[in-house]
Coordinates of C-alpha atoms and ligand atoms in Angstrom, one line a residue:
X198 CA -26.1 -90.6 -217.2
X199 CA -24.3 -92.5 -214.5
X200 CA -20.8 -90.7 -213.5
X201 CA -18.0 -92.9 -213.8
X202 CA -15.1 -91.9 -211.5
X203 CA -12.0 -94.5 -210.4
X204 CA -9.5 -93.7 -207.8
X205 CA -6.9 -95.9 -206.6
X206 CA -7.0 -98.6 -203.6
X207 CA -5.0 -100.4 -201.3
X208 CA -5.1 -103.8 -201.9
X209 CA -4.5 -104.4 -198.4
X210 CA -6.4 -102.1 -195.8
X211 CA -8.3 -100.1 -198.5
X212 CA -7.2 -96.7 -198.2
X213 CA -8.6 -95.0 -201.4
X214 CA -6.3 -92.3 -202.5
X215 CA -7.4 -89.8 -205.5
X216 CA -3.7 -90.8 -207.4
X217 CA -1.3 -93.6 -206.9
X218 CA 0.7 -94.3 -204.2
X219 CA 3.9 -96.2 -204.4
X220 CA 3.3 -96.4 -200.4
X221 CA 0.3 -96.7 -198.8
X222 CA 0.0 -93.9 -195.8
X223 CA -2.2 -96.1 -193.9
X224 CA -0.3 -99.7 -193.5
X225 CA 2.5 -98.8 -195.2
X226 CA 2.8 -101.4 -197.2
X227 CA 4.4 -100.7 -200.6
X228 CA 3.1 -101.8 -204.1
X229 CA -0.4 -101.9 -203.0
X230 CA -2.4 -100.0 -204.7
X231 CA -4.8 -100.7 -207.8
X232 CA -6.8 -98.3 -210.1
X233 CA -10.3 -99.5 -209.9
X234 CA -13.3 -97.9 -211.1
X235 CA -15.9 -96.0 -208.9
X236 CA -19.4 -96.4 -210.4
X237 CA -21.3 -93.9 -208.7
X238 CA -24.9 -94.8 -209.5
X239 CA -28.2 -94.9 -207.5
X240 CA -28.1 -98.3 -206.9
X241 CA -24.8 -98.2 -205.5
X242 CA -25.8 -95.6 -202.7
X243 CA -29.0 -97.3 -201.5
X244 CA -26.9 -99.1 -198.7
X245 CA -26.1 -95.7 -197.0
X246 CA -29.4 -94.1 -198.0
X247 CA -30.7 -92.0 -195.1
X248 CA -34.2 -91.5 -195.8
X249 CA -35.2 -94.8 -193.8
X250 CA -38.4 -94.6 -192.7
X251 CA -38.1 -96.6 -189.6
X252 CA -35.6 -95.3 -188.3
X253 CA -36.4 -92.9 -185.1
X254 CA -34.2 -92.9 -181.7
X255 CA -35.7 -95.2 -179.1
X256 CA -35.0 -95.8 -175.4
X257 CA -32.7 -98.4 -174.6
X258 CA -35.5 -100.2 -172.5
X259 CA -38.1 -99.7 -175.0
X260 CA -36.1 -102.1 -177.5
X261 CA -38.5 -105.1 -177.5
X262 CA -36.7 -108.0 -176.0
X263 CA -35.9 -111.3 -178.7
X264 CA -35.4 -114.4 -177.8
X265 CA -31.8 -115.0 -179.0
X266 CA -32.6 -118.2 -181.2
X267 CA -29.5 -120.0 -182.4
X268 CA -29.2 -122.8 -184.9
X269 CA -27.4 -126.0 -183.1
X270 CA -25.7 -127.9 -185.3
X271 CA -24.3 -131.2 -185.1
X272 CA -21.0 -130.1 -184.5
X273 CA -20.4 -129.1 -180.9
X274 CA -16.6 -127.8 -181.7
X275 CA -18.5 -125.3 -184.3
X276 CA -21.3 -123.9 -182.0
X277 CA -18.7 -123.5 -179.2
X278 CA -16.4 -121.1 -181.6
X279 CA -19.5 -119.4 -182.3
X280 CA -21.0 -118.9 -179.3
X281 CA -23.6 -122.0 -179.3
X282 CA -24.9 -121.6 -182.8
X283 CA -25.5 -120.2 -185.4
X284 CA -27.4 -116.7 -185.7
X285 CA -30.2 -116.4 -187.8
X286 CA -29.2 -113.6 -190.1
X287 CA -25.6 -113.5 -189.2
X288 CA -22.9 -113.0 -191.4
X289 CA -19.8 -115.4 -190.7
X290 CA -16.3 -115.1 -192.6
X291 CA -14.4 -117.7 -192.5
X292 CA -10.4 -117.6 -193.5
X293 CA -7.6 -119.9 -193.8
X294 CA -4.7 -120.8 -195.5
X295 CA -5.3 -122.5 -199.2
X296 CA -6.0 -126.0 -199.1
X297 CA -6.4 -126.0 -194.9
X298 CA -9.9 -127.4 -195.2
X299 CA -12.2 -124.5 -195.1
X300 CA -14.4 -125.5 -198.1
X301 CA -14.5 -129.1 -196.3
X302 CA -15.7 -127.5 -192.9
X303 CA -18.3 -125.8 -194.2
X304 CA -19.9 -128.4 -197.2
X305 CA -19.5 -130.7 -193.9
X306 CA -21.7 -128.0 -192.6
X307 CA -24.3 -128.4 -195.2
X308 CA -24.9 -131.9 -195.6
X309 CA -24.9 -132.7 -192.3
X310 CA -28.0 -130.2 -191.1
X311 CA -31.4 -130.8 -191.8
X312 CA -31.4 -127.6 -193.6
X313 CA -32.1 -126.4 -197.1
X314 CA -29.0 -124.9 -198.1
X315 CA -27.6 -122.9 -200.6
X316 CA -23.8 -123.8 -201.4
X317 CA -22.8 -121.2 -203.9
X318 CA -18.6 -121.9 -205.4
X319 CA -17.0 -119.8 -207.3
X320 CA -13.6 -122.1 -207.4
X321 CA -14.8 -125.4 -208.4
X322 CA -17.5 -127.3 -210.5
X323 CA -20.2 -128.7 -208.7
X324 CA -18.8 -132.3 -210.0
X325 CA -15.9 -131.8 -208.2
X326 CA -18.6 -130.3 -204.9
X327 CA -20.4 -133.8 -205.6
X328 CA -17.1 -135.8 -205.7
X329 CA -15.9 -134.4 -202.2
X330 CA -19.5 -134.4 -200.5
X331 CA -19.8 -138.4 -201.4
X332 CA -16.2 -138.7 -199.3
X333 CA -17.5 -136.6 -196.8
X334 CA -20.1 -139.5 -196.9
X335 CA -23.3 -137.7 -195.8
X336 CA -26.4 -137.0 -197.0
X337 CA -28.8 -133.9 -196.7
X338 CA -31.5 -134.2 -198.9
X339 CA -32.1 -130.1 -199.7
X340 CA -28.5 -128.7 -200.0
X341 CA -28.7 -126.7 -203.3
X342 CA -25.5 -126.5 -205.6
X343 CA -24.9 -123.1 -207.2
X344 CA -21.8 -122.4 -209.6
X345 CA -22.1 -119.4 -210.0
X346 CA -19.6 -115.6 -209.3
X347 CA -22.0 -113.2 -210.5
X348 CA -23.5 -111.7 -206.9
X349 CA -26.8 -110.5 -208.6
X350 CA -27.8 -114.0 -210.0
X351 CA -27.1 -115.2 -206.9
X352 CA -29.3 -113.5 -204.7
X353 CA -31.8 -113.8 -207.4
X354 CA -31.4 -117.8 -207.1
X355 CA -31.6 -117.2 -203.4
X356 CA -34.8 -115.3 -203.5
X357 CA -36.2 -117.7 -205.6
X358 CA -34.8 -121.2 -203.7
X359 CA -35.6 -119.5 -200.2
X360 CA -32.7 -121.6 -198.5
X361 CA -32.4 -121.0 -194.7
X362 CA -28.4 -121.1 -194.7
X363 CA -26.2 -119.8 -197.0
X364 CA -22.1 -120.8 -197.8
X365 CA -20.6 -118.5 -200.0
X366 CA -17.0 -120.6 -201.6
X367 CA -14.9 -117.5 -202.0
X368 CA -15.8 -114.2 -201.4
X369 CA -12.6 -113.0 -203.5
X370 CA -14.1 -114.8 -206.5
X371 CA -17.5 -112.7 -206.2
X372 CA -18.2 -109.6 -208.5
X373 CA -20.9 -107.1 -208.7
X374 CA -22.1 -106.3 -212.1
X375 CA -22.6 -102.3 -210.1
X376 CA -18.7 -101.9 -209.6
X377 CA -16.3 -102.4 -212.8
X378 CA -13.5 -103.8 -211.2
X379 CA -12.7 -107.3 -211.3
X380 CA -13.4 -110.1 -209.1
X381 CA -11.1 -110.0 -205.4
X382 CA -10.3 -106.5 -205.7
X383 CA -11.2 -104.1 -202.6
X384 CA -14.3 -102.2 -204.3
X385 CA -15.6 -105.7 -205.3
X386 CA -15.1 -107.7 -202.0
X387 CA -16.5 -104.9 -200.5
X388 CA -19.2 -103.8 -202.8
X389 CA -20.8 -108.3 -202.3
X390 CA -19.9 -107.9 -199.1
X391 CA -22.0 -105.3 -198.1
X392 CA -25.3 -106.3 -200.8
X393 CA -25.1 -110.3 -199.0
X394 CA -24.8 -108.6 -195.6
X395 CA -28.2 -106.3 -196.2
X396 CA -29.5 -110.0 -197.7
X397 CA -28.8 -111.5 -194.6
X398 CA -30.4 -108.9 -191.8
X399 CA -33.5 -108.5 -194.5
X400 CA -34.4 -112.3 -194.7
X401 CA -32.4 -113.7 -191.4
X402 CA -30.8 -116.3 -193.4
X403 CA -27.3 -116.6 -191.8
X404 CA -24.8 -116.3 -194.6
X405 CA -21.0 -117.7 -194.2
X406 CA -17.9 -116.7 -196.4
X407 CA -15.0 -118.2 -197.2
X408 CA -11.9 -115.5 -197.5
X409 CA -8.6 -116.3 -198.9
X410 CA -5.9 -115.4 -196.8
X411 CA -2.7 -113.2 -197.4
X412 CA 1.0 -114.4 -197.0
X413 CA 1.3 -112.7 -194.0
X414 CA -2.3 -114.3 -192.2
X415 CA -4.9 -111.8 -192.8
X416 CA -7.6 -111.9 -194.6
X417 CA -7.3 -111.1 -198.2
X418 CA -9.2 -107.8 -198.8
X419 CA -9.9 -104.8 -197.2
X420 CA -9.4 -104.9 -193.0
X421 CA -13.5 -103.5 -193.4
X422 CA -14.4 -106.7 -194.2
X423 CA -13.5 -108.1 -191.0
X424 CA -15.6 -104.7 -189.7
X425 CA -18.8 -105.4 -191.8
X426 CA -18.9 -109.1 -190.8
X427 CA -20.6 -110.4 -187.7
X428 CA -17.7 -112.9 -186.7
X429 CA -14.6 -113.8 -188.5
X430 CA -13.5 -117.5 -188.0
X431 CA -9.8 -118.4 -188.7
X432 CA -9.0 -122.4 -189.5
X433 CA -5.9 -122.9 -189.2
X434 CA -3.1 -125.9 -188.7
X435 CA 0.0 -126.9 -189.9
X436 CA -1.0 -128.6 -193.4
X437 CA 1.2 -132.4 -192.9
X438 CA -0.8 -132.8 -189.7
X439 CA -3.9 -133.4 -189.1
X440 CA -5.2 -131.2 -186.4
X441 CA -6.9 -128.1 -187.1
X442 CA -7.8 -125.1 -184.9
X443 CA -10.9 -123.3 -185.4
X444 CA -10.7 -119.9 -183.9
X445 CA -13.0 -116.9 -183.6
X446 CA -11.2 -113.3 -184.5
X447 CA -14.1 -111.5 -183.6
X448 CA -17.6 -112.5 -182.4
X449 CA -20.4 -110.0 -182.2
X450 CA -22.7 -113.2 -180.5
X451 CA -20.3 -114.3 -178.0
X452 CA -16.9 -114.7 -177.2
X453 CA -13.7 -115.0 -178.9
X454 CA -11.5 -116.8 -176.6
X455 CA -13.5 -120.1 -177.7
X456 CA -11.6 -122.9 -179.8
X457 CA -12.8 -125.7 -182.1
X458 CA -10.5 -128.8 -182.6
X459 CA -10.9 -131.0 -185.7
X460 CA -8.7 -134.1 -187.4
X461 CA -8.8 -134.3 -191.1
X462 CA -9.2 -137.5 -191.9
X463 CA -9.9 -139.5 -195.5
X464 CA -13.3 -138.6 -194.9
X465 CA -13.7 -135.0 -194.3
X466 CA -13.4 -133.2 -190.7
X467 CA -14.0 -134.7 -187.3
X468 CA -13.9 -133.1 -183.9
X469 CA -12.4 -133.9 -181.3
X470 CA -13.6 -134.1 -178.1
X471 CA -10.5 -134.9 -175.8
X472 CA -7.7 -132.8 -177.3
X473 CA -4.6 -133.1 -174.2
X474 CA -5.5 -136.8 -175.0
X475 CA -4.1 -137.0 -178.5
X476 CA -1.6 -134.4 -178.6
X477 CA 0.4 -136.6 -176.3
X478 CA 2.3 -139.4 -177.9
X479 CA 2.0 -142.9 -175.9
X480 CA 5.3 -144.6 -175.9
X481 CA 6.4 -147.0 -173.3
X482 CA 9.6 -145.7 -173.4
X483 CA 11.3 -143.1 -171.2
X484 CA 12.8 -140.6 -173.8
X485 CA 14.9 -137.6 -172.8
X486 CA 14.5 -134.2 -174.1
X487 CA 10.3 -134.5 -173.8
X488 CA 8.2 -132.6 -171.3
X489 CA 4.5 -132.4 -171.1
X490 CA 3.1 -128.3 -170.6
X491 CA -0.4 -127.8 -169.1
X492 CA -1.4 -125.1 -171.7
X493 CA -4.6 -122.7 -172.4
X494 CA -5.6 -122.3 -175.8
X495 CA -8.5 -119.7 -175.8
X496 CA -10.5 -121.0 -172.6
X497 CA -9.7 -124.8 -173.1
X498 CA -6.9 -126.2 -170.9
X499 CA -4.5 -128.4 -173.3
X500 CA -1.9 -130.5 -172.5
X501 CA 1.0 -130.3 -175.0
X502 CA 4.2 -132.8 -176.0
X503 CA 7.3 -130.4 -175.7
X504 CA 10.2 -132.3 -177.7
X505 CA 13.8 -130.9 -177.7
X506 CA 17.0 -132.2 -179.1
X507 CA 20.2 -130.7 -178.2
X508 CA 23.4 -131.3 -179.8
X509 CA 27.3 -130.2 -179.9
X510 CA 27.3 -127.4 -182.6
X511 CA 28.7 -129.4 -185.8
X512 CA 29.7 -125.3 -187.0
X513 CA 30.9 -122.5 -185.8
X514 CA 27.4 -121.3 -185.4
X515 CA 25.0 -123.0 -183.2
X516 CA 21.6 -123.5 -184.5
X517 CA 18.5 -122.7 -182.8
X518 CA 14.9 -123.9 -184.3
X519 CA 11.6 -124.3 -183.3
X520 CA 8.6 -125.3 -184.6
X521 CA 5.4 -124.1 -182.9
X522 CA 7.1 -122.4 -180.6
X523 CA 8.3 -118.4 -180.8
X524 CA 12.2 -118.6 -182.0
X525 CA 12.6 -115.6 -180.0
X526 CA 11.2 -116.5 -177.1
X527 CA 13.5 -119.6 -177.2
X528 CA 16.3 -118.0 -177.6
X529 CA 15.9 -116.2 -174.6
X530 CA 15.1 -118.9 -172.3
X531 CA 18.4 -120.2 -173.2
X532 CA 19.7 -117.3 -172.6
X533 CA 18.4 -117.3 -169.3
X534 CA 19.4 -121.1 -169.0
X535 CA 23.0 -120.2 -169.6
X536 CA 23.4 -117.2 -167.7
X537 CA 21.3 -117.5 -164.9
X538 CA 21.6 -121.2 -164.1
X539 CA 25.0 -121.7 -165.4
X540 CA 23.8 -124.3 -168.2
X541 CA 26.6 -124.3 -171.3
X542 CA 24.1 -124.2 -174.3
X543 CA 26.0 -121.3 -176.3
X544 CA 27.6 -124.0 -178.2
X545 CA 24.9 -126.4 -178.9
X546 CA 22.4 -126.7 -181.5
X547 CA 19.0 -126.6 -180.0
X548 CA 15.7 -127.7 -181.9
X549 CA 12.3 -127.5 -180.4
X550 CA 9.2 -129.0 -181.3
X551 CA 5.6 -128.7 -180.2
X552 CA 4.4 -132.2 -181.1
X553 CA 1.0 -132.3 -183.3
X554 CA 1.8 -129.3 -185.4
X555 CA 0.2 -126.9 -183.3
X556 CA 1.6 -123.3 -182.0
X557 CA 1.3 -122.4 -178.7
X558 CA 1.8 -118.7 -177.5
X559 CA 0.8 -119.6 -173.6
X560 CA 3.5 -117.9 -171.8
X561 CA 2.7 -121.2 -169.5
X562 CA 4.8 -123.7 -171.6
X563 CA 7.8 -121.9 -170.5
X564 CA 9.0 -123.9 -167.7
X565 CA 8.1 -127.3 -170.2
X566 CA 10.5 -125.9 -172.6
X567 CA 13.3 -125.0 -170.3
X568 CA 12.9 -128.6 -169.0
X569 CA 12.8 -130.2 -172.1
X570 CA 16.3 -128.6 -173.4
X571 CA 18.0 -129.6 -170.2
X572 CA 16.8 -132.6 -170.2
X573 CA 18.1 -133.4 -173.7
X574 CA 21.1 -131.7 -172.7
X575 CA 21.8 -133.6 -170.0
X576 CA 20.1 -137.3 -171.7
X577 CA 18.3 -137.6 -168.2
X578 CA 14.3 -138.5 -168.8
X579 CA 11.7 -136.9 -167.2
X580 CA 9.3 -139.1 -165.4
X581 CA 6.2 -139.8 -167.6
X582 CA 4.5 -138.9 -164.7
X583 CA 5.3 -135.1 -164.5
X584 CA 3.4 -131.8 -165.9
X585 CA 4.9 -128.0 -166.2
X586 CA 2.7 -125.2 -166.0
X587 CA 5.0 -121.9 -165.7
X588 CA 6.4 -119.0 -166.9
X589 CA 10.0 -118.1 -167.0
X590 CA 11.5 -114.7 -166.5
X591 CA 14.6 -112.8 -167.5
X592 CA 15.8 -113.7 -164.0
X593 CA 15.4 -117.1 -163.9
X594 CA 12.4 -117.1 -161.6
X595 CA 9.0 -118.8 -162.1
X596 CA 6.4 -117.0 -162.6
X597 CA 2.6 -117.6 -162.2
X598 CA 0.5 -117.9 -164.8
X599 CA -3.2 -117.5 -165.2
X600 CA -6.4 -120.4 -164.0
X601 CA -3.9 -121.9 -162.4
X602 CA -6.5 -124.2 -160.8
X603 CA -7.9 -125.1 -164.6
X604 CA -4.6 -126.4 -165.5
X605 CA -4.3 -128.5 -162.7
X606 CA -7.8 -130.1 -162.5
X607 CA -6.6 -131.2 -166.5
X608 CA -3.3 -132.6 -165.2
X609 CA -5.2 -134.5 -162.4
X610 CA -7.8 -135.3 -165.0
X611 CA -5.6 -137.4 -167.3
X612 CA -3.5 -138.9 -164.8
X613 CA -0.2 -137.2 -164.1
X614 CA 1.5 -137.4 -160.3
X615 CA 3.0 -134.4 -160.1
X616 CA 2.6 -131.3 -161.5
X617 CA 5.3 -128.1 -161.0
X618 CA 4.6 -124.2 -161.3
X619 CA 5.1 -121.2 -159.3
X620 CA 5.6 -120.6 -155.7
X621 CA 3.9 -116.8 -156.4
X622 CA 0.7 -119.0 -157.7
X623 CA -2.0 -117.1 -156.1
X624 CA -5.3 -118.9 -154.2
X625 CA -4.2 -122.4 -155.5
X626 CA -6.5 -124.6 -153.0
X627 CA -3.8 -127.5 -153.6
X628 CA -6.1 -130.1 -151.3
X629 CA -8.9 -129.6 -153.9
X630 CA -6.3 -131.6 -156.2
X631 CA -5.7 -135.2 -156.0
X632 CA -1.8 -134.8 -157.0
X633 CA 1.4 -133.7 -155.9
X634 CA 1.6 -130.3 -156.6
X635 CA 5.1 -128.7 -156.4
X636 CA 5.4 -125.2 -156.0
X637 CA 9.0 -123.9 -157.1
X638 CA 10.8 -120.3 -157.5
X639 CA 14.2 -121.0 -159.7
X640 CA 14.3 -123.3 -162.3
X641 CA 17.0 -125.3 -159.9
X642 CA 15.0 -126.2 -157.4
X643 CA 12.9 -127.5 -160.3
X644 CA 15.9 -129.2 -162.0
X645 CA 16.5 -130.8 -158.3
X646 CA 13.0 -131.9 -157.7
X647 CA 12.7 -133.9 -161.3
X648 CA 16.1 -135.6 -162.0
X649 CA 16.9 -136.3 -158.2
Ligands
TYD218 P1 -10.2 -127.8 -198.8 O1 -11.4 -127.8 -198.0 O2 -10.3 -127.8 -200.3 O3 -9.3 -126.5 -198.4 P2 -9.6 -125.0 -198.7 O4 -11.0 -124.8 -199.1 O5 -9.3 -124.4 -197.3 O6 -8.6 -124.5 -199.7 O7 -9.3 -128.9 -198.3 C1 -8.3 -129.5 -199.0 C2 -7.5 -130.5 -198.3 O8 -8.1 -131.3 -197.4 C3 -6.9 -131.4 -199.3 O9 -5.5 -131.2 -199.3 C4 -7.3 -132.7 -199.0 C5 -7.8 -132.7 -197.6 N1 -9.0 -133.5 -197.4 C6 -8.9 -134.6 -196.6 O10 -7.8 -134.9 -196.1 N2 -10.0 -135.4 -196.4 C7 -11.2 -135.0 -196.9 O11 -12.2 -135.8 -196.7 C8 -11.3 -133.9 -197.7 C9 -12.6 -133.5 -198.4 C10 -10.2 -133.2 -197.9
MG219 MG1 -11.6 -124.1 -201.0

């Protein structure tokens, strides 16, 4: 007979504790944990057998040599983030706020490869799959619905269909008929995670997961997940615009500085191939209160829209809000403003905005922000023609920030005169540049050089 044991688990690292916790002594978080029941059987142990017979210590030069082989696929943005394809036998999770487009990036994914693929969901019906992938409005002749949650029946269909990709629509809805917990708890999550994994380096059929996300941006489930996985993909984007970021967490095939930038349009997800291009807004007007940042967003240079309004303070209190854009880190540029340049802001209201619903956390749109705020403060334009690319300090001075020389060749790129960052920028060749590139310490002599 099988002995049945539970113990209690953290819903949200998955510390296992023997009794239950009102805190967790790992994250800390309170409320967390969940009695779920331990089946230890056999079966259940197989993944952490040790009586491989393979398995014998070899020298690092004796390793035969593989030709990596990736997967292309259509979509350049998606083999950038992971590291120019996919890899056969990988395992990729993909999270996301709801209703960010994760299902719709990766059913994009399988009708648009020649593939034969195995789409299994575990939140909708396969009408309402059908329904989306004629919007999406491709066709792939072999891409195999499967509505199904039970993890055994579908490696079983899997073993049987012999796809060469599999999408997995939501890990959290998966259960194990080995582990007697329900679907999207810790021991389940992990318990499929860790039987499709094994699936995956057995038959080399990559296999990609969709995870729900937690109010606070991780992935739903244990932090092992994101440990058992081979990359972790996060698609994220402010939900009333249309630009999404597709970022790698972790990468164990390549690097996780690299980006992916899609619109979501009527008909599914498209990339896009010129990003500073379309974050910019093209008015013929001279407005006050916008600046234009030359930004790095993992190892793309971006060019972003800074827009600030500043107002008299109708209250006592003066408002400060940003959007995209750390509050905090606002606030203390105006700080710095006010007291090291002698700018009265305490009493205005001061609302930022990053324009295309993205966030930026480049230190290097410092120096955009500052500008922008004064000049709404002051209602004095900046010339259309002019890029920031700096960071500020407590002390007022501009500081340099990092490939210098990448921001500026995407400045030049797209037509800007004049760009302004730091006099401390390090081995900037400036005559390798076809602009006017104006290197300042204090944000005065900035202030001078653009509203004189
Ligand atoms: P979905 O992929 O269902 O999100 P997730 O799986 O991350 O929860 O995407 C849902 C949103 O995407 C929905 O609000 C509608 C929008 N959408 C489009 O704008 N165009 C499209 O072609 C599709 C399929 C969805
Ligand atoms: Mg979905």
């Amino acid at each position: 007979m099988s002995k049945i044991k539970s113990a209690f688990f953290c819903q949200n690292c998955g510390y296992e504790a023997p009794k239950w916790l009102g805190k967790c002594p790992s994250c800390h978080e309170w409320n967390t944990f969940v009695e779920e029941i331990v089946e230890k059987q056999g079966k259940n142990v197989v993944a952490f057998s040790t009586d491989s017979r393979n398995s014998k210590p070899l020298l690092i030069q004796e390793v035969e040599q593989q030709q990596e082989e990736r997967i292309a696929t259509h979509d350049e943005e998606f083999n950038r983030v992971l590291g120019g394809g996919i890899v056969p036998g990988s395992i990729v999770l993909l999270g996301g706020d709801p209703g960010i487009g994760k299902s719709t990036l990766l059913l994009q994914l399988a009708i648009s490869e020649k593939l034969k693929v195995l789409y299994v969901s575990g939140e909708e019906s396969d009408r309402q799959i059908r329904m989306r992938a004629d919007r999406l409005g491709l066709k792939n002749e072999t891409c195999f619905l499967l509505t199904e949650t039970n993890l055994q029946q579908i490696v079983l269909q899997a073993q049987e269909l012999k796809p060469e990709m599999i999408i997995i629509d939501s890990i959290q809805t998966l259960f194990s008929s080995n582990i007697e917990s329900s679907p999207g708890s810790i021991s389940q999550v992990r318990e499929c995670t860790a039987q499709l994994l094994r699936y995956a380096k057995q038959t080399s059929i990559p296999v990609f997961l969709i995870g729900h996300i937690t109010k606070d941006g991780s992935i739903a489930g244990p932090k092992v997940l994101e440990h058992m996985v081979d990359a972790v993909l996060q698609f994220e984007g402010d939900r009333n615009h249309i630009y999404r970021l597709l970022r790698s967490i972790k990468n164990r095939f390549g690097s996780t500085n690299e980006l992916g930038i899609y619109e979501m349009h009527g008909a599914g997800l498209r990339p896009v191939d010129n990003p500073s291009e379309i974050l910019i807004s093209n008015t013929d007007q001279n407005l006050s209160g916008v600046s234009i940042a030359s930004t790095i967003e993992g190892l793309r240079p971006l060019l972003v829209e800074v827009q600030a309004l500043v107002s008299s303070a109708a209250y006592g209190t003066p408002q400060r809000s940003s959007t995209g854009f750390d509050s905090k880190r606002l606030n203390m540029l105006l700080a710095v403003l006010e007291k090291r340049c002698g700018f009265k802001l305490g009493a205005k209201d001061v609302f930022l905005n990053i324009a295309g619903g993205i966030k930026v956390d480049d230190p290097a749109i410092d120096l955009a922000v500052a500008m922008a705020v004064l000049s709404s403060n002051a209602d004095l334009p900046i010339p259309k023609t002019v890029a920031f690319a700096a960071e500020i300090g407590l002390s007022g001075e501009i500081r340099a920030v990092n490939r210098i020389e990448q921001r500026l060749s995407e400045v030049a790129k797209l037509g800007y005169e004049k760009v302004i960052i730091s006099k401390y920028s390090k081995g900037v060749d400036f005559k390798k540049f076809n602009i006017e590139i104006v290197p300042c310490a204090k944000i005065e002599e900035v202030v001078k050089n653009v509203f004189a």
